mmCIF file of C-alpha atoms in Angstrom:
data_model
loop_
_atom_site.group_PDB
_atom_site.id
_atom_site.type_symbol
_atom_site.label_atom_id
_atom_site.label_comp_id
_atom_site.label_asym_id
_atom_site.label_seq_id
_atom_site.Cartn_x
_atom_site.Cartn_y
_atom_site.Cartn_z
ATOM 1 C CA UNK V 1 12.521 164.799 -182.725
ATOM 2 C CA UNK V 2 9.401 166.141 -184.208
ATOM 3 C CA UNK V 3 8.165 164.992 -187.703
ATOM 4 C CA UNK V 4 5.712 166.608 -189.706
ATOM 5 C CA UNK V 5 3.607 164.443 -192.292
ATOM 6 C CA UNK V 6 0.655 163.105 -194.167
ATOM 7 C CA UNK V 7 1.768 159.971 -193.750
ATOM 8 C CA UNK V 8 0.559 156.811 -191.315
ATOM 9 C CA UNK V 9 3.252 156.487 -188.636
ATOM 10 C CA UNK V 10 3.213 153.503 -189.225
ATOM 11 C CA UNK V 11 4.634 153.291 -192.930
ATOM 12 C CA UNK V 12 7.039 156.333 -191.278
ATOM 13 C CA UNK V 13 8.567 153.894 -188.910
ATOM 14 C CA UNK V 14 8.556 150.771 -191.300
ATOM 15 C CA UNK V 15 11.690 148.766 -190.305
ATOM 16 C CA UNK V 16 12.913 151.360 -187.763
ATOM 17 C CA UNK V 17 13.992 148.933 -185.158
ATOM 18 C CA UNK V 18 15.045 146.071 -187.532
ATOM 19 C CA UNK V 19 19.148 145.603 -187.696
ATOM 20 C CA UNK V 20 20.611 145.921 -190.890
ATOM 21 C CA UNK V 21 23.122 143.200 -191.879
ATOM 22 C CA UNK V 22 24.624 140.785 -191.538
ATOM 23 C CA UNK V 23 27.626 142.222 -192.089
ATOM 24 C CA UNK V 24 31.267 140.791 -193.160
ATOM 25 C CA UNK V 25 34.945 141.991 -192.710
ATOM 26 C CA UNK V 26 37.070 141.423 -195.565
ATOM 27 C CA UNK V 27 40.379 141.936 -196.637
ATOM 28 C CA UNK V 28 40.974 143.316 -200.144
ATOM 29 C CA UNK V 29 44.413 143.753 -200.938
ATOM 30 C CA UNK V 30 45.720 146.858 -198.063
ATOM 31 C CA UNK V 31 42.056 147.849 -197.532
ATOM 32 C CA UNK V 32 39.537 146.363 -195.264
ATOM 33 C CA UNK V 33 35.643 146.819 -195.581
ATOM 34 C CA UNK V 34 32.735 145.815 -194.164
ATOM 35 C CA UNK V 35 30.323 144.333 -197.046
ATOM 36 C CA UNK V 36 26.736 143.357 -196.694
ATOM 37 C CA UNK V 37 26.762 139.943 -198.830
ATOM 38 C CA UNK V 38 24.247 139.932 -201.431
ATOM 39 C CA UNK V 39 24.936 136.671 -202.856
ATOM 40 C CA UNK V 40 28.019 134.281 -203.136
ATOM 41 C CA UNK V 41 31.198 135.616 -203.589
ATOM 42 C CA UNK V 42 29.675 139.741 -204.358
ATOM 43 C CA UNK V 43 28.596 142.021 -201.758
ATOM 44 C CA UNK V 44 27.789 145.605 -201.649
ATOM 45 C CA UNK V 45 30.192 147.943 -199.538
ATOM 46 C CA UNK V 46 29.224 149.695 -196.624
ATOM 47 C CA UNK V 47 31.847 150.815 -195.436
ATOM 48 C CA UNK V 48 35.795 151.012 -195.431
ATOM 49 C CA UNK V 49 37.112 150.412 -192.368
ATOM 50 C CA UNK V 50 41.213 150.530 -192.560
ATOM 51 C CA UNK V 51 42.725 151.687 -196.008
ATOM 52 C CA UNK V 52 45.261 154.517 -197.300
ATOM 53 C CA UNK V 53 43.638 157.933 -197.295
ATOM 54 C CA UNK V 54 43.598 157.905 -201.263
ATOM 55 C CA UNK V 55 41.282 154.912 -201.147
ATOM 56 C CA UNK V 56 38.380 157.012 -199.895
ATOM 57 C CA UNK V 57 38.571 158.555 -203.603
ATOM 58 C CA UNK V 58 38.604 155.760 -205.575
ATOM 59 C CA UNK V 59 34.970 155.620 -207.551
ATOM 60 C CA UNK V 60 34.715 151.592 -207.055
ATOM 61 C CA UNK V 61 35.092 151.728 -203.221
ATOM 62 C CA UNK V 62 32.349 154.067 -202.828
ATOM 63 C CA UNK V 63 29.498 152.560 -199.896
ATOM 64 C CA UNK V 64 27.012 150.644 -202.071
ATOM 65 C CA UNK V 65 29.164 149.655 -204.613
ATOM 66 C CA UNK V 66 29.194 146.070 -205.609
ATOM 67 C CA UNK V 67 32.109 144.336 -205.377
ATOM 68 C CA UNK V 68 33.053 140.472 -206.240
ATOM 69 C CA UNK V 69 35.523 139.058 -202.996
ATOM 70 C CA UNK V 70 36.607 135.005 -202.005
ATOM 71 C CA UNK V 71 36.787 134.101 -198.654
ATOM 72 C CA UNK V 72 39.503 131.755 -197.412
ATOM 73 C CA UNK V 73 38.590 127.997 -196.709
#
């Protein structure tokens, strides 16, 4: 990989071997997603994981959409 810039390397690689998440796996209804929790009870979707093929169409399921979900106790 070459990269052509201006730019410190350093502010090129910010964060480049960090992990993103932590991640959950919840059930909504027929589809399940995998949600980065942003606070309590709403998270922002990363991605859907099992669902009907019409799901990947629906606007509010979109990856980074913010969604409200429960988990069971």
């Amino acid at each position: 990989m070459t990269i052509y810039t201006c730019m410190p390397l350093e502010l090129v690689f910010d964060g480049f071997n960090e992990q993103p998440g932590p991640y959950l796996d919840i059930t909504v209804g027929e589809i399940r997603m995998q949600i980065e929790p942003l606070s309590p009870g709403i998270g922002k979707i990363v991605r859907l994981m099992d669902c009907p093929l019409d799901a990947y169409l629906r606007p509010e399921l979109f990856p980074g959409s913010i969604i409200a979900y429960h988990t069971a106790t």
